[in-house]
PDB file of C-alpha atoms and ligand atoms in Angstrom:
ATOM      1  CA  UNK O   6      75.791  97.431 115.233  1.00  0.00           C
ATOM      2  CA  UNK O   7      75.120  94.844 112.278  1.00  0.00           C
ATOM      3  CA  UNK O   8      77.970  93.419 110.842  1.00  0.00           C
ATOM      4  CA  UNK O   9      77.078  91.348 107.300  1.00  0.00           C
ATOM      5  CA  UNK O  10      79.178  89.394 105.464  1.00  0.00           C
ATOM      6  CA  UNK O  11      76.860  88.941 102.387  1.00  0.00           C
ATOM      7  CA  UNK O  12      75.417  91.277  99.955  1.00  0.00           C
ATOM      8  CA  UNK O  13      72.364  90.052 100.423  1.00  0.00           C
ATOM      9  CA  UNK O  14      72.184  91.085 104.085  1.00  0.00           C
ATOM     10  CA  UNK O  15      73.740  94.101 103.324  1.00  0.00           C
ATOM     11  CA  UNK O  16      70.534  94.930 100.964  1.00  0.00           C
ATOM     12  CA  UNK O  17      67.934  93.894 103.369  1.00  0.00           C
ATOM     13  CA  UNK O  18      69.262  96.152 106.009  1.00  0.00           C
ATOM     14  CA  UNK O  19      69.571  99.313 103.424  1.00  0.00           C
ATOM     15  CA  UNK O  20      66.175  98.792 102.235  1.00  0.00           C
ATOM     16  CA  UNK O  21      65.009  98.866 105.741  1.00  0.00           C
ATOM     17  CA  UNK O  22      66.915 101.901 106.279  1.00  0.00           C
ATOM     18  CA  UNK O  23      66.027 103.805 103.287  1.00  0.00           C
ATOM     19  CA  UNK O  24      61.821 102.467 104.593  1.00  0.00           C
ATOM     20  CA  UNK O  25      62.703 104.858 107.772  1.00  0.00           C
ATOM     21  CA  UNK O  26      63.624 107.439 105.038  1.00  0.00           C
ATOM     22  CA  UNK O  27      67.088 107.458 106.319  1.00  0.00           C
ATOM     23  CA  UNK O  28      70.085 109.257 104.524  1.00  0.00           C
ATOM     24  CA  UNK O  29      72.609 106.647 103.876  1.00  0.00           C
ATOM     25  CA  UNK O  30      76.757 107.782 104.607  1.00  0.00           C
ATOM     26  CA  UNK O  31      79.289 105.308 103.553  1.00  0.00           C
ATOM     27  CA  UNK O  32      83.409 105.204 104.218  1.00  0.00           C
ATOM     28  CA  UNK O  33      84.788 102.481 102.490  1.00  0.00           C
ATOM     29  CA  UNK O  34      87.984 101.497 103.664  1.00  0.00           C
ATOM     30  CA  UNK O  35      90.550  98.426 104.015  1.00  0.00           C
ATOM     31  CA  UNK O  36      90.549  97.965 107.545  1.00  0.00           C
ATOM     32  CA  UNK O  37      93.337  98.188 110.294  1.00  0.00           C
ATOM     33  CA  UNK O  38      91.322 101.403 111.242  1.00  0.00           C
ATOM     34  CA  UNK O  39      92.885 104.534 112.450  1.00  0.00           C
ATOM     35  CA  UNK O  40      92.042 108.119 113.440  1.00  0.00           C
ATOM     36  CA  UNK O  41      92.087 109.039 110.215  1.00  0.00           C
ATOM     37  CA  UNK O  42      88.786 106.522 109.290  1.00  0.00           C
ATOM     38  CA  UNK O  43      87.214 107.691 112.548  1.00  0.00           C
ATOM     39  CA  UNK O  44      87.433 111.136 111.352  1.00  0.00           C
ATOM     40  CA  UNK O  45      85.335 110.078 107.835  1.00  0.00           C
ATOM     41  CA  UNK O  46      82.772 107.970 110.251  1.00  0.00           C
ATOM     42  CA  UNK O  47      82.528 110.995 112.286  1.00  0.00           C
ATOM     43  CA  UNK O  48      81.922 113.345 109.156  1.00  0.00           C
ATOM     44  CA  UNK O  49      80.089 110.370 108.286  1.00  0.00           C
ATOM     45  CA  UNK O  50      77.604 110.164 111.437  1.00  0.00           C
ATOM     46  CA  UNK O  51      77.357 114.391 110.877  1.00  0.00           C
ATOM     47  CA  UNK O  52      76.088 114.416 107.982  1.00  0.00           C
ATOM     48  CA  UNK O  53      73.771 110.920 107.734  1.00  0.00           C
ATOM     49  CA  UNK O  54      70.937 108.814 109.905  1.00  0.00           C
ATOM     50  CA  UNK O  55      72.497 105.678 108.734  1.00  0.00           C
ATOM     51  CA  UNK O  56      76.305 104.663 108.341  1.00  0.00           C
ATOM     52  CA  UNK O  57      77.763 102.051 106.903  1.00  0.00           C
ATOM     53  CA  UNK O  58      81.443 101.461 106.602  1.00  0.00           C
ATOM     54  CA  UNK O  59      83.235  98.073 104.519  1.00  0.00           C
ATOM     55  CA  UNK O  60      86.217  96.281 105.253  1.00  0.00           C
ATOM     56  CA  UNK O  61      87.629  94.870 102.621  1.00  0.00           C
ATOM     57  CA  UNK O  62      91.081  94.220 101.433  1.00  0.00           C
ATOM     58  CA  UNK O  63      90.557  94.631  97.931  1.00  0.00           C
ATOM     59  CA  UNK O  64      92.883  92.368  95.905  1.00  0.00           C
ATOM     60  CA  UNK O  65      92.132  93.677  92.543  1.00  0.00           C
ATOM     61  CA  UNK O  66      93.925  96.951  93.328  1.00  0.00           C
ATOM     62  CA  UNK O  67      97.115  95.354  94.465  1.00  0.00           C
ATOM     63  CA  UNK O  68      99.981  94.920  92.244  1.00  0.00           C
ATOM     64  CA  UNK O  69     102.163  91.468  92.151  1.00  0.00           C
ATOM     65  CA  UNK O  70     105.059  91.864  94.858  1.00  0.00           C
ATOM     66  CA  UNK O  71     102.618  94.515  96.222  1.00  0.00           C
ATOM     67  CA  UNK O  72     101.185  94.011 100.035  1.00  0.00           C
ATOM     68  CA  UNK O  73      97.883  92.423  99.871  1.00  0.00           C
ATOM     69  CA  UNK O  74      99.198  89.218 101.843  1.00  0.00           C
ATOM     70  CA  UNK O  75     100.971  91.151 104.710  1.00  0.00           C
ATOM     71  CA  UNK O  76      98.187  94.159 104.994  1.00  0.00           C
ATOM     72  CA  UNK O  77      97.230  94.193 108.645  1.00  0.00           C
ATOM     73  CA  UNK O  78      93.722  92.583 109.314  1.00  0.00           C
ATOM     74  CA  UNK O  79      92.851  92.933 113.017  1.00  0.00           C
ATOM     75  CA  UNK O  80      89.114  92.503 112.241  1.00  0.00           C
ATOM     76  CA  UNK O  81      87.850  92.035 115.612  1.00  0.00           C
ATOM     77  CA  UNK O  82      89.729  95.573 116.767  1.00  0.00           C
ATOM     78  CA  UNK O  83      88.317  97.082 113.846  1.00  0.00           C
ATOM     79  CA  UNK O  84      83.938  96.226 114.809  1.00  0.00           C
ATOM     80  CA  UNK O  85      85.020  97.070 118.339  1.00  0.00           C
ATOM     81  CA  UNK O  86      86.602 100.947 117.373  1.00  0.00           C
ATOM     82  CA  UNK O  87      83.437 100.985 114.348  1.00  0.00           C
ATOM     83  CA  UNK O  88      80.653  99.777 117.545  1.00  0.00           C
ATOM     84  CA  UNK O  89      82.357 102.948 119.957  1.00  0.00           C
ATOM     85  CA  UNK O  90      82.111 105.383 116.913  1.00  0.00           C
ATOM     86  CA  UNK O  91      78.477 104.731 116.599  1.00  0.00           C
ATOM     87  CA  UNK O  92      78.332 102.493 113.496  1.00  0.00           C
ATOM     88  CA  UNK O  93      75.127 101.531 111.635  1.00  0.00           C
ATOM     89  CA  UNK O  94      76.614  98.291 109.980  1.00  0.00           C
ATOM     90  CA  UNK O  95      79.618  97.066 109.051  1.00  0.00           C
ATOM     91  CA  UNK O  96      80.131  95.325 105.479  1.00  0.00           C
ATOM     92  CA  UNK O  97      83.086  93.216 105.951  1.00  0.00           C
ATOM     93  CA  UNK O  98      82.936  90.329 102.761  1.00  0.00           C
ATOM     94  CA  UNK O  99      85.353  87.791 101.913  1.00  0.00           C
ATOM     95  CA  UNK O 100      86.835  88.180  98.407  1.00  0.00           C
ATOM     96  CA  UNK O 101      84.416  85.357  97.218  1.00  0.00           C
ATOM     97  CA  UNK O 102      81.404  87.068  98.369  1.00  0.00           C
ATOM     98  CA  UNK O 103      82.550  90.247  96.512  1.00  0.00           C
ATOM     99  CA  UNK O 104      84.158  88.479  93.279  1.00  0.00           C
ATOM    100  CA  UNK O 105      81.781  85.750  93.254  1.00  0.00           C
ATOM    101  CA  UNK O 106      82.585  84.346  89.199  1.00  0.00           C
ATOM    102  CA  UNK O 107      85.804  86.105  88.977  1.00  0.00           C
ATOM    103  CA  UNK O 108      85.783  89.494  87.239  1.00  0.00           C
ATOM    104  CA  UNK O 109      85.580  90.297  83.664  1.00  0.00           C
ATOM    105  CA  UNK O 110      84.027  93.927  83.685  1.00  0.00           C
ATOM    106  CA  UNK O 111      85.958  96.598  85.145  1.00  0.00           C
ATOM    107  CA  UNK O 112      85.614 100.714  85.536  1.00  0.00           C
ATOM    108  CA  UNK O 113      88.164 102.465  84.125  1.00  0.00           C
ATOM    109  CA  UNK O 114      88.896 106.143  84.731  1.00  0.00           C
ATOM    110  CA  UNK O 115      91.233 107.394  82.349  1.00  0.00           C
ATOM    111  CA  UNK O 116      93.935 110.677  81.970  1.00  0.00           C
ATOM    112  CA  UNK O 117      93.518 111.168  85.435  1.00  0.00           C
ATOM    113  CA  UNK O 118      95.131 107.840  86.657  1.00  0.00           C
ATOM    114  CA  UNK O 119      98.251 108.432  84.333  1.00  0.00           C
ATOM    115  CA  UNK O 120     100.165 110.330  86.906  1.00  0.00           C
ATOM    116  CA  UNK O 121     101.390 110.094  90.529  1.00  0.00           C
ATOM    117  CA  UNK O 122     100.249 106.451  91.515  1.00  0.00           C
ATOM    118  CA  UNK O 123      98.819 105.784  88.558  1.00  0.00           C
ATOM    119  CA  UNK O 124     102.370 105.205  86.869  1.00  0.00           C
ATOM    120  CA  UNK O 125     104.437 103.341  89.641  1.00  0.00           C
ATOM    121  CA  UNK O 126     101.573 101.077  90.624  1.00  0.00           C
ATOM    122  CA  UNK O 127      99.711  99.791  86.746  1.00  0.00           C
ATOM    123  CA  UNK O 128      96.130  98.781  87.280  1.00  0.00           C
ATOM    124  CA  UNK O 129      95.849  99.939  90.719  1.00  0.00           C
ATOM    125  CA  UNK O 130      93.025 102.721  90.031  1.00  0.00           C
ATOM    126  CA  UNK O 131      91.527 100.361  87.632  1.00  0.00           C
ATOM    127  CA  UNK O 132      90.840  97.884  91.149  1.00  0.00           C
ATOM    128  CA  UNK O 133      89.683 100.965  93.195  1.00  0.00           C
ATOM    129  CA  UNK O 134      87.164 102.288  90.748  1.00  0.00           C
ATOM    130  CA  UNK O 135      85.626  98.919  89.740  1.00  0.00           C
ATOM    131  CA  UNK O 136      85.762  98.010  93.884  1.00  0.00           C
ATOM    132  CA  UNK O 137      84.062 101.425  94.131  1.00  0.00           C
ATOM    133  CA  UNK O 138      81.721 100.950  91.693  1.00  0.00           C
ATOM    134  CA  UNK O 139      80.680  97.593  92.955  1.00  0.00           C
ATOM    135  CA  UNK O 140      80.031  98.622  97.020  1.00  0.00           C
ATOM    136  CA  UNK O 141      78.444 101.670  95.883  1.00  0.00           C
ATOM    137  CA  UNK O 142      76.093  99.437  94.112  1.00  0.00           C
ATOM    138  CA  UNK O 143      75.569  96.687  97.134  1.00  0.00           C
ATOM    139  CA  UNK O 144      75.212 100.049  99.267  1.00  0.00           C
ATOM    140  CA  UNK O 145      73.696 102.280  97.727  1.00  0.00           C
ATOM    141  CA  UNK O 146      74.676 105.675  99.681  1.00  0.00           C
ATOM    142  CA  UNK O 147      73.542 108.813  99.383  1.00  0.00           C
ATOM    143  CA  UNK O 148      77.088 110.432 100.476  1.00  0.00           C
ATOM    144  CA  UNK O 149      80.404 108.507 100.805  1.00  0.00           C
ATOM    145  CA  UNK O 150      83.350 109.622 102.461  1.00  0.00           C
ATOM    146  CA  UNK O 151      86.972 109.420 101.164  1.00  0.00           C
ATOM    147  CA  UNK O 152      90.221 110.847 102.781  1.00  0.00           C
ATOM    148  CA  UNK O 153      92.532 113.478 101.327  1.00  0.00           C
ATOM    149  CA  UNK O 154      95.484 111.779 102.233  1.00  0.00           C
ATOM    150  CA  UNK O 155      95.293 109.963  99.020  1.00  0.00           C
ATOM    151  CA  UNK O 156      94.152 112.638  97.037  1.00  0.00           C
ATOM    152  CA  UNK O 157      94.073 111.010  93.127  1.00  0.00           C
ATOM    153  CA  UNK O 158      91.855 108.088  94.563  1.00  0.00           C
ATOM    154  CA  UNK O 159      89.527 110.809  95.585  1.00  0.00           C
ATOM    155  CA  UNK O 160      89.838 112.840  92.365  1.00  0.00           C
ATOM    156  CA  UNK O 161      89.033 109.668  90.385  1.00  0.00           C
ATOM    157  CA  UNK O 162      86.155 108.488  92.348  1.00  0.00           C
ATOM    158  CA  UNK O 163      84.957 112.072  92.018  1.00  0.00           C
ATOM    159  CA  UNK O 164      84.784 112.314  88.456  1.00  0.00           C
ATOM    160  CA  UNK O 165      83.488 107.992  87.837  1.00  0.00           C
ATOM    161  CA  UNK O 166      80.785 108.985  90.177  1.00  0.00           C
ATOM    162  CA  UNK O 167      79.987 111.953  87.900  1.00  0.00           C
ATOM    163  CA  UNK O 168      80.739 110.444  84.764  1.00  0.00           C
ATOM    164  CA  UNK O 169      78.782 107.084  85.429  1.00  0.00           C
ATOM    165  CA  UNK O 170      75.908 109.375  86.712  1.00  0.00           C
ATOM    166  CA  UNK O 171      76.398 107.348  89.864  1.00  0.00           C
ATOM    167  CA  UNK O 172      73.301 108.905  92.345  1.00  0.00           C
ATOM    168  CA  UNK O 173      75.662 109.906  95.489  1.00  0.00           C
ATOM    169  CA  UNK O 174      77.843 112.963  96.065  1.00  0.00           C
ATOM    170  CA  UNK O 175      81.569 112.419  97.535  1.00  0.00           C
ATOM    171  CA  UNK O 176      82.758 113.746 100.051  1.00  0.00           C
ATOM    172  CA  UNK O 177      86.608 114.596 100.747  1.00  0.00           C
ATOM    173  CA  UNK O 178      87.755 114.671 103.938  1.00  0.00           C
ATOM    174  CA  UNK O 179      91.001 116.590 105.623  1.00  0.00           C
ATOM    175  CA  UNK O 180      94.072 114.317 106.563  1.00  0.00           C
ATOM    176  CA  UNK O 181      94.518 113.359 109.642  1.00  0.00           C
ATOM    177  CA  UNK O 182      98.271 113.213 111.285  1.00  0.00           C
ATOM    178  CA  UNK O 183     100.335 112.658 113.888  1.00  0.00           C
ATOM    179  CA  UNK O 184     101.632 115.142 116.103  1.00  0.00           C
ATOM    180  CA  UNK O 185     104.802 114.959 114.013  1.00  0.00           C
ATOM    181  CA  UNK O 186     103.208 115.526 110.323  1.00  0.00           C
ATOM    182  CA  UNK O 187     102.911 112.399 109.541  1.00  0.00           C
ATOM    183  CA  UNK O 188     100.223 111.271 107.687  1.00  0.00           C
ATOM    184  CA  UNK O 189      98.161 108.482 109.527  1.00  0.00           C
ATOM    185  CA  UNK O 190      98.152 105.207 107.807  1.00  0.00           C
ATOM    186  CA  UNK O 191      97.796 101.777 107.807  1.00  0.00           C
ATOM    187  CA  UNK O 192     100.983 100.880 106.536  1.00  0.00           C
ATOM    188  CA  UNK O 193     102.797 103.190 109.482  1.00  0.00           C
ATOM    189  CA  UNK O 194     102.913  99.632 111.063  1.00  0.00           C
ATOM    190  CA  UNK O 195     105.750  98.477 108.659  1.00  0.00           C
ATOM    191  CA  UNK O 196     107.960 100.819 109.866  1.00  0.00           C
ATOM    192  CA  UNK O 197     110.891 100.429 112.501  1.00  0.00           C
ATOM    193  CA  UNK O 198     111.704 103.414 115.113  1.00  0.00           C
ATOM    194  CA  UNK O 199     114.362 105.241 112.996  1.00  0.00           C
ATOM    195  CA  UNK O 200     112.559 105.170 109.937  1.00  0.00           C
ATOM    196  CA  UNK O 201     109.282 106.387 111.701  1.00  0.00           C
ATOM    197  CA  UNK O 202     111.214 109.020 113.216  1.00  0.00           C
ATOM    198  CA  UNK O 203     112.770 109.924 109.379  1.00  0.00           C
ATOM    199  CA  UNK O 204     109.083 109.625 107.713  1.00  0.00           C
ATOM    200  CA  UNK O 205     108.254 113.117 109.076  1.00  0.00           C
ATOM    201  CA  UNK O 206     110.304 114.580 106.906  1.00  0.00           C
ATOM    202  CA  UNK O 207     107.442 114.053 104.343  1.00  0.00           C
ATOM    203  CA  UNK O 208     105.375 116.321 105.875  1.00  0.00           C
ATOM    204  CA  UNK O 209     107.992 118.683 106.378  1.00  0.00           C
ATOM    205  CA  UNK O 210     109.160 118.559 102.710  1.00  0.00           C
ATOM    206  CA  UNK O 211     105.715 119.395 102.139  1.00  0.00           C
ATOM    207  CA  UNK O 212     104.965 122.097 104.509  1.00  0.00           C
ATOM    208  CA  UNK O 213     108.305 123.992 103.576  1.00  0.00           C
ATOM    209  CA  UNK O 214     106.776 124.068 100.065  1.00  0.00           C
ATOM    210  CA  UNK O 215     103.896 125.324 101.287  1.00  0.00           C
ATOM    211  CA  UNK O 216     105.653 128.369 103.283  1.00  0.00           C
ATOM    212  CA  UNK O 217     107.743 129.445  99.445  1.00  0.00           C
ATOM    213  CA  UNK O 218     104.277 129.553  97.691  1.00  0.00           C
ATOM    214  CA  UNK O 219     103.208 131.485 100.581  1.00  0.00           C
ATOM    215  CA  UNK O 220     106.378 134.002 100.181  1.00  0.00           C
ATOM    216  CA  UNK O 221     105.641 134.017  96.671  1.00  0.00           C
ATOM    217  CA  UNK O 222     107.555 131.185  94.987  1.00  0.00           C
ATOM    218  CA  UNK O 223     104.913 130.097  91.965  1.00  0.00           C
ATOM    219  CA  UNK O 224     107.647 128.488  89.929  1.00  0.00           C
ATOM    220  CA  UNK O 225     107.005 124.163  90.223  1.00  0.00           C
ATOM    221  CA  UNK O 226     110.989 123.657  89.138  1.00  0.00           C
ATOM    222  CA  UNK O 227     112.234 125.338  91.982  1.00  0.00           C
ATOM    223  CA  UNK O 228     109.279 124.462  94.517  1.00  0.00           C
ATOM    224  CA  UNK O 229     110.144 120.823  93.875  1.00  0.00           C
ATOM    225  CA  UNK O 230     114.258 121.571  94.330  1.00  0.00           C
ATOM    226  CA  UNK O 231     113.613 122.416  97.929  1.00  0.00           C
ATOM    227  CA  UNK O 232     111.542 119.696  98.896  1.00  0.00           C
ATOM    228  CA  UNK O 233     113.916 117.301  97.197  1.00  0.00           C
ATOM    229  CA  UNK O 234     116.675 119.272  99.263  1.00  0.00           C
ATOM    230  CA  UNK O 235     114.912 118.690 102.580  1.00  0.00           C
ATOM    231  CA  UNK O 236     114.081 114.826 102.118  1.00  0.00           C
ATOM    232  CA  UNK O 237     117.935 114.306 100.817  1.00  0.00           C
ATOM    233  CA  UNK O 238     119.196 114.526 104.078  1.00  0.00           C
ATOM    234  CA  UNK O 239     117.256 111.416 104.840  1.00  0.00           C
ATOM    235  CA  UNK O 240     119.271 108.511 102.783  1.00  0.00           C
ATOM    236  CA  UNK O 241     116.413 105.872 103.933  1.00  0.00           C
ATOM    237  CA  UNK O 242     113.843 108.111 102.247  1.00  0.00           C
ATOM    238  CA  UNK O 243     112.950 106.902  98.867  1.00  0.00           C
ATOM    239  CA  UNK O 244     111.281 109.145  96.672  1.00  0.00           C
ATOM    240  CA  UNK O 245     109.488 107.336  94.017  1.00  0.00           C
ATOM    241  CA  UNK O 246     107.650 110.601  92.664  1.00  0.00           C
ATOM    242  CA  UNK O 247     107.274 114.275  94.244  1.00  0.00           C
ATOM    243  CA  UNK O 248     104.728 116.394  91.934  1.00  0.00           C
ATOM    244  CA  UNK O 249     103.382 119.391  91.499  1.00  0.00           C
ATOM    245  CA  UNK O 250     100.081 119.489  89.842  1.00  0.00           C
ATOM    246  CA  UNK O 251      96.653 121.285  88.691  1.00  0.00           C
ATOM    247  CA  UNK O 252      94.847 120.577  91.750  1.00  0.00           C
ATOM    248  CA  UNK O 253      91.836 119.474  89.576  1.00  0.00           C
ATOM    249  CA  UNK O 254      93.338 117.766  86.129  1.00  0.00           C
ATOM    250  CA  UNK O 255      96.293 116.261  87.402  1.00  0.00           C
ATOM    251  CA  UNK O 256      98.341 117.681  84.560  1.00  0.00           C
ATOM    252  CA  UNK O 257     102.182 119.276  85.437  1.00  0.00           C
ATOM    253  CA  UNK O 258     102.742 123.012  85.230  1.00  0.00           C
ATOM    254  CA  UNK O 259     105.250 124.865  85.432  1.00  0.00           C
ATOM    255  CA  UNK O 260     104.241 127.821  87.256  1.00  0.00           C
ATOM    256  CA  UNK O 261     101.334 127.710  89.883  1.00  0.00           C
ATOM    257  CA  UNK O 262      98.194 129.697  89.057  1.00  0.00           C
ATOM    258  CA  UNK O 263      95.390 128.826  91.248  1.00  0.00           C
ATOM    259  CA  UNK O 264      95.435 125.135  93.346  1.00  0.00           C
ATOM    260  CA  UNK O 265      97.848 122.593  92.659  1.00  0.00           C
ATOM    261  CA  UNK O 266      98.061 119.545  94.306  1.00  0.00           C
ATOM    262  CA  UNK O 267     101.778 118.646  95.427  1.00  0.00           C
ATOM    263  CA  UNK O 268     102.049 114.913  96.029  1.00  0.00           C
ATOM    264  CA  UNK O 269     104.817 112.344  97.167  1.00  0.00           C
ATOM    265  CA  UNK O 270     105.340 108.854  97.065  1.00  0.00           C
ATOM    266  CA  UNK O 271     108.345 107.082  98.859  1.00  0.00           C
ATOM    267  CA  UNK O 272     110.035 104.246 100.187  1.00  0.00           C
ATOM    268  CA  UNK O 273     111.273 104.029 103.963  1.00  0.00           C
ATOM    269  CA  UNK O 274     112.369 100.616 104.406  1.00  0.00           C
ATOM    270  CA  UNK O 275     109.378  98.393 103.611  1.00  0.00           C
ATOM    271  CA  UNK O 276     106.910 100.628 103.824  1.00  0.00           C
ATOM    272  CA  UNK O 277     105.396 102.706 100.268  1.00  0.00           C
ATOM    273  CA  UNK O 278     104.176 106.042 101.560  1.00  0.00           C
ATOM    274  CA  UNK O 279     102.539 108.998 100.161  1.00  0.00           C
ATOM    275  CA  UNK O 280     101.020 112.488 101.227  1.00  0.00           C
ATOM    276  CA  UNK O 281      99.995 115.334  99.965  1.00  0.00           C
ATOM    277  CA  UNK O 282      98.680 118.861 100.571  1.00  0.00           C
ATOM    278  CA  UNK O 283      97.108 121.439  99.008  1.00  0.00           C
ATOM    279  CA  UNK O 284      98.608 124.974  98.059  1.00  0.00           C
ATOM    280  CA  UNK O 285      96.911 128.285  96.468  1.00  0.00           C
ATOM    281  CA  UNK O 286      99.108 131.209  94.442  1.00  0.00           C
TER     282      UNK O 286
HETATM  283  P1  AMP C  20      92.224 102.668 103.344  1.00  0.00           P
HETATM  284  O1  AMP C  20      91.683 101.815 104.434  1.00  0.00           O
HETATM  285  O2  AMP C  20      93.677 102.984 103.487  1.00  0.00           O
HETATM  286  O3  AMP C  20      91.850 102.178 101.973  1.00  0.00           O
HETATM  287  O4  AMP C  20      91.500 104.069 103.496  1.00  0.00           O
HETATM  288  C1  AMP C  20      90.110 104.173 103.558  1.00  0.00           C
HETATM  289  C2  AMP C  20      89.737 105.631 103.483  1.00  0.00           C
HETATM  290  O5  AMP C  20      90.330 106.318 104.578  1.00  0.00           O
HETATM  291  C3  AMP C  20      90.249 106.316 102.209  1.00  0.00           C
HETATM  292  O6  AMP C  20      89.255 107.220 101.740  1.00  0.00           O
HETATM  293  C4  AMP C  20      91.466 107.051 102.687  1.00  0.00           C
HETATM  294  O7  AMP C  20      91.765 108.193 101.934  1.00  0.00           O
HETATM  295  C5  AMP C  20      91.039 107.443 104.104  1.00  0.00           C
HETATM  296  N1  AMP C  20      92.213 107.729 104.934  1.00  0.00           N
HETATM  297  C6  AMP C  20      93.307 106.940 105.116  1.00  0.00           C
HETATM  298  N2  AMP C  20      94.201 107.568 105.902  1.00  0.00           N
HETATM  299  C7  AMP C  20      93.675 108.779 106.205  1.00  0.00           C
HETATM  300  C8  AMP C  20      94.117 109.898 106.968  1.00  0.00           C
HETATM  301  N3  AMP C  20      95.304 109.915 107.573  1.00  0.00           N
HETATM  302  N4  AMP C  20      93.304 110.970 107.051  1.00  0.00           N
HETATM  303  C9  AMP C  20      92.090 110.993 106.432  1.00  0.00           C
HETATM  304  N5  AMP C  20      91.620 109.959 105.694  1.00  0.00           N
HETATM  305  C10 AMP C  20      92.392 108.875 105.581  1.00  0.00           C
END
């Protein structure tokens, strides 16, 4: 496994790749990998002759008082768990390499980052797409792999890679979690033993929502009651949004009719997390 540091290595090695006539996957993630990256590597390694996956702890989509100092960084764990799963190369810059004269130009997505993350955390989308936009141009993948666990990212890379005409096709990948429902994440580190134990109740606030669109409940209002019911017997859990929206434009509605996405964001302690699932009436 080649591990580069500059963009200029980086190049060399996909133009030797692409030579072999290679296909090109690519997971771009922050590092302090879990099961839930090895599962896009693995889709990853499926799909593509050649994979390449970054670390990078973006700072440009990190808010002030946000985590970017204190976001784990166990670099040498993360080659060692990206060498087992059968890694091509790993792209792991420092922020100088990958904001060499600062940064002027930015991608911008717009509508769909108003909601859900978009509003409690300004400018974050606006550092994911232009961080997006910038590896997929040092990369240059045929397919790249993001995670349904954080479902708007994915819908906004989605439609920048089809506005810009960007030549790669996304693809989304289930959420992994733990035996409990939890959603597996990086920032599961920041929390203590009670409030791990209490961040279940995400998942279950979500599957009970799942189970009254299943028995027929359509009406958003009422879907959203419930799940606000279920995580209020948790005082640590902070909600800091719980939607229910087209699964496609992000806009609220007050009755289900086809896929909506219903999303949460809270706080537990000092940890932000969010989750999401899918659901059909
Ligand atoms: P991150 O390192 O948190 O920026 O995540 C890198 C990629 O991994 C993103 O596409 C995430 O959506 C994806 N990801 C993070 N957690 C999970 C999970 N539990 N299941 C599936 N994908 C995930």
């Amino acid at each position: 496994m080649q591990v580069a540091e500059t963009i200029s290595s980086v190049r060399k090695a996909v133009k030797a790749a692409h030579r072999r006539s290679k296909t090109i996957g690519f997971v771009p993630t922050m590092g302090a990998l879990h099961v839930g990256h090895l599962s896009l590597i693995e889709a990853a390694k499926k799909d593509c002759d050649y994979v390449i996956v970054s670390i990078f702890v973006n700072p440009t989509q990190f808010g002030p008082g946000e985590d970017f100092q204190k976001y784990p960084r166990p670099l040498e764990k993360d080659l060692d768990m990206c060498r087992k799963a059968g890694v091509d190369l790993v792209f792991a810059p420092a922020p100088a390499e990958m904001y060499k004269s600062g940064n002027i130009t930015w991608v911008t997505v717009e509508k769909l980052t108003d909601p859900l993350c978009g509003r409690s955390r300004p400018g974050h989308f606006r550092g994911v797409t232009t961080v997006c936009a910038k590896l997929f141009n040092i990369v240059g993948p045929d397919l790249a792999y993001f995670g349904q666990k954080d479902a708007q990212q994915a819908i906004v890379i989605r439609r920048m890679v089809e506005d810009l005409n960007m030549p790669l096709q996304i693809v989304i990948c289930p959420t992994a979690r733990e035996p409990d429902g939890l959603a597996v994440s990086s920032r599961n580190k920041y929390l203590n033993a009670d409030q791990r134990k209490d961040a279940a109740a995400l998942y279950r606030s979500l599957e009970k929502c799942r189970r009254m669109v299943e028995a027929g409940t359509t009406d958003t209002a009422a879907l959203a009651a419930e799940m606000r019911k279920t995580l209020g017997e948790f005082p640590a859990i902070e909600i800091e949004y719980l939607s229910i929206v087209d699964a496609e434009t992000l806009e609220d509605t007050d009755r289900i009719a086809g896929r909506a996405l219903v999303a949460l964001a809270a706080r537990l302690g000092p940890a932000r997390l969010i989750d999401n699932i899918i659901v059909e009436a």
